Amino acid sequence: MSDAPGKAASPAADRTLTVLEALVRAEEPLTLTALAKAAGVPLATCASIAYTLEQRGYAVRRVVGRSHFWRPTLRLYGLAIELVRKVDLPSIVQADLRRLAESLGMPAHVGILEDASVVYVAKASTPGFVQFDTYRGKVAPFDLTALGRAIAAHLPEAELKPLLSRLSLGAGPKAAAPDAGQFLALLAKVRADGYAIESEEEQAEIACLAAPFFDAEGAVAGAVGVTGFARQLVGEKRKAAVRGVVQVGQEVSRRLGFAV
């Protein structure tokens, strides 16, 4: 049987999905009459779909007198989480990274947190003689990169606390002795600003700027950032970089199922 584009859709499947979407979007449990109205389907059809969703575990009802109130269950959420776990992160961010790198003239990256390190899992380079020491698979101390700081700022306390004893001393001229209190204050600023920056702490003359992205559960899943010379990431260039990484972070979050 052909799967060619343009093949007629199934009206039954369309109505089922419409009812399910109406259930999920409702602020409170709905009667069948209210659900049918919200979904725009006949009452008898809506009842048949609702009972099927109940049998499959996607909906549940509460009986009050002669009225039945319907609400969705978390089974659909469970399916979404399984899907997110199968998402190939580099493949869904690469096009955005390429556009970001081209617009700013700086290499762009995506990093994730592994233990007390940031692992670069994707990169988009820019043409030119100067190539920064960043590459897919690179591992760096989480606290000495904007990527790591953007992620750490949104970690639950239980996950962040063990990392505070593993802060690193950078080799750049602006590096300061590791201090947990100062680092927590820095993370508070990152949360308030919506992005993180590191300038000449890990390495002389180099700066990076990054923003976080989140998964369907609302947990921080990684960060997207750019790297350049510290003298570049100032003024209007810095503002453009902030806008760029925040926008890509929000787009990646949406693709992972997070309601930005």
mmCIF file of C-alpha atoms in Angstrom:
data_model
loop_
_atom_site.group_PDB
_atom_site.id
_atom_site.type_symbol
_atom_site.label_atom_id
_atom_site.label_comp_id
_atom_site.label_asym_id
_atom_site.label_seq_id
_atom_site.Cartn_x
_atom_site.Cartn_y
_atom_site.Cartn_z
ATOM 1 C CA MET A 1 0.000 0.000 0.000
ATOM 2 C CA SER A 2 1.380 3.399 -0.968
ATOM 3 C CA ASP A 3 2.354 5.963 1.700
ATOM 4 C CA ALA A 4 2.570 8.769 -0.838
ATOM 5 C CA PRO A 5 1.957 12.349 0.325
ATOM 6 C CA GLY A 6 -1.594 13.520 -0.154
ATOM 7 C CA LYS A 7 -3.188 10.264 0.930
ATOM 8 C CA ALA A 8 -6.546 10.847 2.626
ATOM 9 C CA ALA A 9 -6.399 11.246 6.413
ATOM 10 C CA SER A 10 -8.534 9.160 8.747
ATOM 11 C CA PRO A 11 -11.528 11.152 10.082
ATOM 12 C CA ALA A 12 -11.820 8.772 13.049
ATOM 13 C CA ALA A 13 -8.177 9.270 14.040
ATOM 14 C CA ASP A 14 -8.532 13.013 13.579
ATOM 15 C CA ARG A 15 -11.563 13.171 15.897
ATOM 16 C CA THR A 16 -9.836 10.993 18.502
ATOM 17 C CA LEU A 17 -6.786 13.232 18.593
ATOM 18 C CA THR A 18 -8.981 16.329 18.737
ATOM 19 C CA VAL A 19 -10.864 14.972 21.770
ATOM 20 C CA LEU A 20 -7.614 14.008 23.470
ATOM 21 C CA GLU A 21 -6.140 17.471 22.839
ATOM 22 C CA ALA A 22 -9.290 19.102 24.228
ATOM 23 C CA LEU A 23 -9.014 16.979 27.374
ATOM 24 C CA VAL A 24 -5.362 17.889 27.885
ATOM 25 C CA ARG A 25 -5.931 21.605 27.351
ATOM 26 C CA ALA A 26 -8.938 21.830 29.668
ATOM 27 C CA GLU A 27 -8.255 23.593 32.961
ATOM 28 C CA GLU A 28 -10.582 21.229 34.844
ATOM 29 C CA PRO A 29 -12.397 17.907 34.294
ATOM 30 C CA LEU A 30 -15.125 18.092 31.647
ATOM 31 C CA THR A 31 -18.511 16.482 31.238
ATOM 32 C CA LEU A 32 -19.059 14.650 27.965
ATOM 33 C CA THR A 33 -21.265 17.514 26.757
ATOM 34 C CA ALA A 34 -18.569 20.081 27.537
ATOM 35 C CA LEU A 35 -15.874 17.883 26.009
ATOM 36 C CA ALA A 36 -17.866 17.366 22.809
ATOM 37 C CA LYS A 37 -18.378 21.122 22.533
ATOM 38 C CA ALA A 38 -14.690 21.878 23.157
ATOM 39 C CA ALA A 39 -13.613 19.308 20.569
ATOM 40 C CA GLY A 40 -16.303 20.200 18.061
ATOM 41 C CA VAL A 41 -17.476 16.611 17.578
ATOM 42 C CA PRO A 42 -20.946 15.031 17.975
ATOM 43 C CA LEU A 43 -21.811 13.945 21.516
ATOM 44 C CA ALA A 44 -22.228 10.256 20.620
ATOM 45 C CA THR A 45 -18.863 10.220 18.836
ATOM 46 C CA CYS A 46 -17.221 11.997 21.757
ATOM 47 C CA ALA A 47 -18.648 9.453 24.209
ATOM 48 C CA SER A 48 -17.311 6.538 22.174
ATOM 49 C CA ILE A 49 -13.854 8.129 22.005
ATOM 50 C CA ALA A 50 -13.824 8.997 25.715
ATOM 51 C CA TYR A 51 -14.702 5.440 26.734
ATOM 52 C CA THR A 52 -11.972 4.101 24.439
ATOM 53 C CA LEU A 53 -9.419 6.495 25.956
ATOM 54 C CA GLU A 54 -10.524 5.299 29.382
ATOM 55 C CA GLN A 55 -10.063 1.659 28.407
ATOM 56 C CA ARG A 56 -6.559 2.411 27.060
ATOM 57 C CA GLY A 57 -5.584 4.347 30.181
ATOM 58 C CA TYR A 58 -5.397 7.805 28.605
ATOM 59 C CA ALA A 59 -8.459 9.206 30.400
ATOM 60 C CA VAL A 60 -10.288 8.682 33.660
ATOM 61 C CA ARG A 61 -13.704 9.800 34.870
ATOM 62 C CA ARG A 62 -15.195 10.780 38.173
ATOM 63 C CA VAL A 63 -18.917 10.195 38.743
ATOM 64 C CA VAL A 64 -20.809 12.885 40.646
ATOM 65 C CA GLY A 65 -24.496 12.088 40.831
ATOM 66 C CA ARG A 66 -25.612 11.550 37.257
ATOM 67 C CA SER A 67 -22.692 13.474 35.764
ATOM 68 C CA HIS A 68 -19.402 12.011 34.601
ATOM 69 C CA PHE A 69 -16.353 14.301 34.664
ATOM 70 C CA TRP A 70 -13.433 13.356 32.440
ATOM 71 C CA ARG A 71 -9.753 14.239 32.688
ATOM 72 C CA PRO A 72 -6.574 12.937 30.996
ATOM 73 C CA THR A 73 -4.044 10.701 32.727
ATOM 74 C CA LEU A 74 -0.257 10.863 32.655
ATOM 75 C CA ARG A 75 0.031 7.901 30.298
ATOM 76 C CA LEU A 76 0.443 10.267 27.352
ATOM 77 C CA TYR A 77 3.139 12.081 29.316
ATOM 78 C CA GLY A 78 4.954 8.797 29.755
ATOM 79 C CA LEU A 79 4.973 8.258 25.998
ATOM 80 C CA ALA A 80 6.362 11.755 25.506
ATOM 81 C CA ILE A 81 9.204 11.098 27.931
ATOM 82 C CA GLU A 82 10.094 7.893 26.085
ATOM 83 C CA LEU A 83 10.198 9.877 22.842
ATOM 84 C CA VAL A 84 12.406 12.590 24.319
ATOM 85 C CA ARG A 85 14.888 9.981 25.504
ATOM 86 C CA LYS A 86 15.245 8.771 21.923
ATOM 87 C CA VAL A 87 15.832 12.238 20.493
ATOM 88 C CA ASP A 88 19.209 12.660 18.822
ATOM 89 C CA LEU A 89 20.154 16.045 20.269
ATOM 90 C CA PRO A 90 22.940 16.915 17.811
ATOM 91 C CA SER A 91 20.668 16.283 14.844
ATOM 92 C CA ILE A 92 17.892 18.564 16.074
ATOM 93 C CA VAL A 93 20.197 21.489 16.896
ATOM 94 C CA GLN A 94 22.692 21.429 14.041
ATOM 95 C CA ALA A 95 20.765 23.676 11.645
ATOM 96 C CA ASP A 96 20.149 26.233 14.390
ATOM 97 C CA LEU A 97 23.799 26.162 15.411
ATOM 98 C CA ARG A 98 24.880 26.738 11.831
ATOM 99 C CA ARG A 99 22.602 29.770 11.475
ATOM 100 C CA LEU A 100 23.781 31.132 14.821
ATOM 101 C CA ALA A 101 27.438 30.715 13.928
ATOM 102 C CA GLU A 102 26.969 32.346 10.524
ATOM 103 C CA SER A 103 25.020 35.295 11.915
ATOM 104 C CA LEU A 104 27.609 36.075 14.589
ATOM 105 C CA GLY A 105 30.767 34.953 12.860
ATOM 106 C CA MET A 106 31.618 32.781 15.864
ATOM 107 C CA PRO A 107 31.568 29.019 16.409
ATOM 108 C CA ALA A 108 28.435 27.774 18.173
ATOM 109 C CA HIS A 109 28.126 24.749 20.430
ATOM 110 C CA VAL A 110 25.761 22.617 22.454
ATOM 111 C CA GLY A 111 26.956 21.125 25.712
ATOM 112 C CA ILE A 112 25.512 18.751 28.286
ATOM 113 C CA LEU A 113 26.545 18.104 31.869
ATOM 114 C CA GLU A 114 28.273 14.818 32.686
ATOM 115 C CA ASP A 115 29.352 14.557 36.312
ATOM 116 C CA ALA A 116 31.344 17.769 36.947
ATOM 117 C CA SER A 117 32.209 18.358 33.304
ATOM 118 C CA VAL A 118 30.596 19.838 30.243
ATOM 119 C CA VAL A 119 30.734 17.658 27.138
ATOM 120 C CA TYR A 120 30.442 19.406 23.779
ATOM 121 C CA VAL A 121 27.985 17.294 21.773
ATOM 122 C CA ALA A 122 27.508 19.515 18.727
ATOM 123 C CA LYS A 123 29.382 22.325 16.986
ATOM 124 C CA ALA A 124 28.991 24.626 14.004
ATOM 125 C CA SER A 125 32.235 26.207 12.833
ATOM 126 C CA THR A 126 32.863 29.427 10.948
ATOM 127 C CA PRO A 127 35.296 29.825 8.050
ATOM 128 C CA GLY A 128 38.525 31.644 8.747
ATOM 129 C CA PHE A 129 42.122 31.270 9.740
ATOM 130 C CA VAL A 130 41.436 31.331 13.487
ATOM 131 C CA GLN A 131 39.842 28.132 14.804
ATOM 132 C CA PHE A 132 39.079 27.849 18.515
ATOM 133 C CA ASP A 133 39.944 24.756 20.525
ATOM 134 C CA THR A 134 36.362 23.556 20.705
ATOM 135 C CA TYR A 135 35.143 20.363 19.109
ATOM 136 C CA ARG A 136 32.470 17.718 19.459
ATOM 137 C CA GLY A 137 33.498 15.472 22.319
ATOM 138 C CA LYS A 138 35.563 18.094 24.146
ATOM 139 C CA VAL A 139 35.305 17.914 27.945
ATOM 140 C CA ALA A 140 35.762 20.996 30.147
ATOM 141 C CA PRO A 141 35.204 21.892 33.827
ATOM 142 C CA PHE A 142 31.548 22.844 34.173
ATOM 143 C CA ASP A 143 32.257 25.984 36.200
ATOM 144 C CA LEU A 144 34.803 27.437 33.742
ATOM 145 C CA THR A 145 32.489 27.508 30.721
ATOM 146 C CA ALA A 146 29.388 29.546 29.967
ATOM 147 C CA LEU A 147 27.748 26.290 28.864
ATOM 148 C CA GLY A 148 28.317 24.704 32.260
ATOM 149 C CA ARG A 149 27.238 27.765 34.178
ATOM 150 C CA ALA A 150 24.018 28.052 32.161
ATOM 151 C CA ILE A 151 23.212 24.438 33.034
ATOM 152 C CA ALA A 152 24.320 24.584 36.680
ATOM 153 C CA ALA A 153 22.166 27.647 37.335
ATOM 154 C CA HIS A 154 19.060 25.514 36.801
ATOM 155 C CA LEU A 155 20.056 22.312 38.570
ATOM 156 C CA PRO A 156 18.064 21.164 41.610
ATOM 157 C CA GLU A 157 19.895 21.840 44.858
ATOM 158 C CA ALA A 158 20.506 18.135 45.442
ATOM 159 C CA GLU A 159 22.352 17.860 42.110
ATOM 160 C CA LEU A 160 24.243 21.140 42.401
ATOM 161 C CA LYS A 161 25.506 20.742 45.969
ATOM 162 C CA PRO A 162 28.004 17.905 45.244
ATOM 163 C CA LEU A 163 29.483 19.949 42.384
ATOM 164 C CA LEU A 164 30.368 22.894 44.618
ATOM 165 C CA SER A 165 33.284 20.959 46.103
ATOM 166 C CA ARG A 166 34.666 20.329 42.606
ATOM 167 C CA LEU A 167 35.172 23.869 41.336
ATOM 168 C CA SER A 168 38.257 24.423 39.182
ATOM 169 C CA LEU A 169 40.947 27.076 38.954
ATOM 170 C CA GLY A 170 41.174 28.534 35.481
ATOM 171 C CA ALA A 171 44.373 29.399 33.608
ATOM 172 C CA GLY A 172 43.202 32.779 32.314
ATOM 173 C CA PRO A 173 44.187 36.201 33.692
ATOM 174 C CA LYS A 174 40.734 36.801 35.193
ATOM 175 C CA ALA A 175 40.569 33.459 37.005
ATOM 176 C CA ALA A 176 39.829 33.625 40.724
ATOM 177 C CA ALA A 177 40.317 31.051 43.442
ATOM 178 C CA PRO A 178 37.359 28.636 43.555
ATOM 179 C CA ASP A 179 34.745 29.790 46.071
ATOM 180 C CA ALA A 180 31.377 28.058 46.479
ATOM 181 C CA GLY A 181 29.618 31.135 47.839
ATOM 182 C CA GLN A 182 30.774 33.358 44.988
ATOM 183 C CA PHE A 183 29.853 30.680 42.468
ATOM 184 C CA LEU A 184 26.319 30.406 43.869
ATOM 185 C CA ALA A 185 25.973 34.181 43.593
ATOM 186 C CA LEU A 186 27.139 33.949 39.986
ATOM 187 C CA LEU A 187 24.531 31.269 39.240
ATOM 188 C CA ALA A 188 21.810 33.461 40.751
ATOM 189 C CA LYS A 189 22.804 36.199 38.293
ATOM 190 C CA VAL A 190 22.742 33.682 35.431
ATOM 191 C CA ARG A 191 19.167 32.718 36.337
ATOM 192 C CA ALA A 192 18.139 36.369 36.522
ATOM 193 C CA ASP A 193 19.811 37.301 33.230
ATOM 194 C CA GLY A 194 18.755 34.195 31.310
ATOM 195 C CA TYR A 195 22.282 33.554 30.038
ATOM 196 C CA ALA A 196 25.827 32.933 31.298
ATOM 197 C CA ILE A 197 29.175 34.403 30.281
ATOM 198 C CA GLU A 198 32.770 33.429 30.955
ATOM 199 C CA SER A 199 35.545 35.795 29.931
ATOM 200 C CA GLU A 200 39.274 35.058 30.181
ATOM 201 C CA GLU A 201 38.909 32.776 33.180
ATOM 202 C CA GLU A 202 39.501 29.394 31.576
ATOM 203 C CA GLN A 203 41.877 30.766 28.943
ATOM 204 C CA ALA A 204 43.465 34.124 28.102
ATOM 205 C CA GLU A 205 41.711 36.264 25.464
ATOM 206 C CA ILE A 206 38.808 33.821 25.036
ATOM 207 C CA ALA A 207 35.190 34.326 26.134
ATOM 208 C CA CYS A 208 32.013 32.317 25.761
ATOM 209 C CA LEU A 209 28.322 33.044 26.233
ATOM 210 C CA ALA A 210 25.515 30.497 26.620
ATOM 211 C CA ALA A 211 21.827 29.974 27.427
ATOM 212 C CA PRO A 212 20.103 26.844 28.771
ATOM 213 C CA PHE A 213 17.418 24.650 27.243
ATOM 214 C CA PHE A 214 14.951 22.360 28.996
ATOM 215 C CA ASP A 215 13.306 18.976 28.430
ATOM 216 C CA ALA A 216 9.625 18.032 28.552
ATOM 217 C CA GLU A 217 9.774 17.638 32.325
ATOM 218 C CA GLY A 218 11.140 21.161 32.766
ATOM 219 C CA ALA A 219 14.593 19.946 33.782
ATOM 220 C CA VAL A 220 17.630 21.656 32.297
ATOM 221 C CA ALA A 221 18.910 19.421 29.496
ATOM 222 C CA GLY A 222 21.905 21.365 28.215
ATOM 223 C CA ALA A 223 23.002 24.718 26.902
ATOM 224 C CA VAL A 224 23.773 26.399 23.607
ATOM 225 C CA GLY A 225 26.640 28.847 23.386
ATOM 226 C CA VAL A 226 29.138 30.741 21.253
ATOM 227 C CA THR A 227 32.886 31.243 21.659
ATOM 228 C CA GLY A 228 35.004 34.177 20.542
ATOM 229 C CA PHE A 229 37.737 36.553 21.521
ATOM 230 C CA ALA A 230 36.927 38.443 24.708
ATOM 231 C CA ARG A 231 37.383 41.717 22.839
ATOM 232 C CA GLN A 232 34.608 40.618 20.438
ATOM 233 C CA LEU A 233 31.927 39.762 22.979
ATOM 234 C CA VAL A 234 31.242 43.342 24.021
ATOM 235 C CA GLY A 235 28.725 46.054 23.131
ATOM 236 C CA GLU A 236 26.324 45.322 20.284
ATOM 237 C CA LYS A 237 28.087 42.066 19.438
ATOM 238 C CA ARG A 238 27.428 40.790 22.937
ATOM 239 C CA LYS A 239 23.779 41.852 22.776
ATOM 240 C CA ALA A 240 23.376 40.019 19.471
ATOM 241 C CA ALA A 241 25.025 36.924 20.939
ATOM 242 C CA VAL A 242 22.691 37.003 23.932
ATOM 243 C CA ARG A 243 19.650 37.259 21.674
ATOM 244 C CA GLY A 244 20.956 34.463 19.490
ATOM 245 C CA VAL A 245 21.744 31.889 22.164
ATOM 246 C CA VAL A 246 18.544 32.612 24.107
ATOM 247 C CA GLN A 247 16.437 32.235 20.959
ATOM 248 C CA VAL A 248 18.087 28.942 19.988
ATOM 249 C CA GLY A 249 17.783 27.695 23.571
ATOM 250 C CA GLN A 250 14.075 28.399 23.541
ATOM 251 C CA GLU A 251 13.626 26.702 20.163
ATOM 252 C CA VAL A 252 15.489 23.575 21.310
ATOM 253 C CA SER A 253 13.372 23.531 24.480
ATOM 254 C CA ARG A 254 10.202 23.591 22.366
ATOM 255 C CA ARG A 255 11.457 20.691 20.268
ATOM 256 C CA LEU A 256 12.143 18.700 23.427
ATOM 257 C CA GLY A 257 8.553 19.244 24.570
ATOM 258 C CA PHE A 258 9.071 22.092 27.042
ATOM 259 C CA ALA A 259 6.354 24.760 27.051
ATOM 260 C CA VAL A 260 8.495 27.881 26.787
#
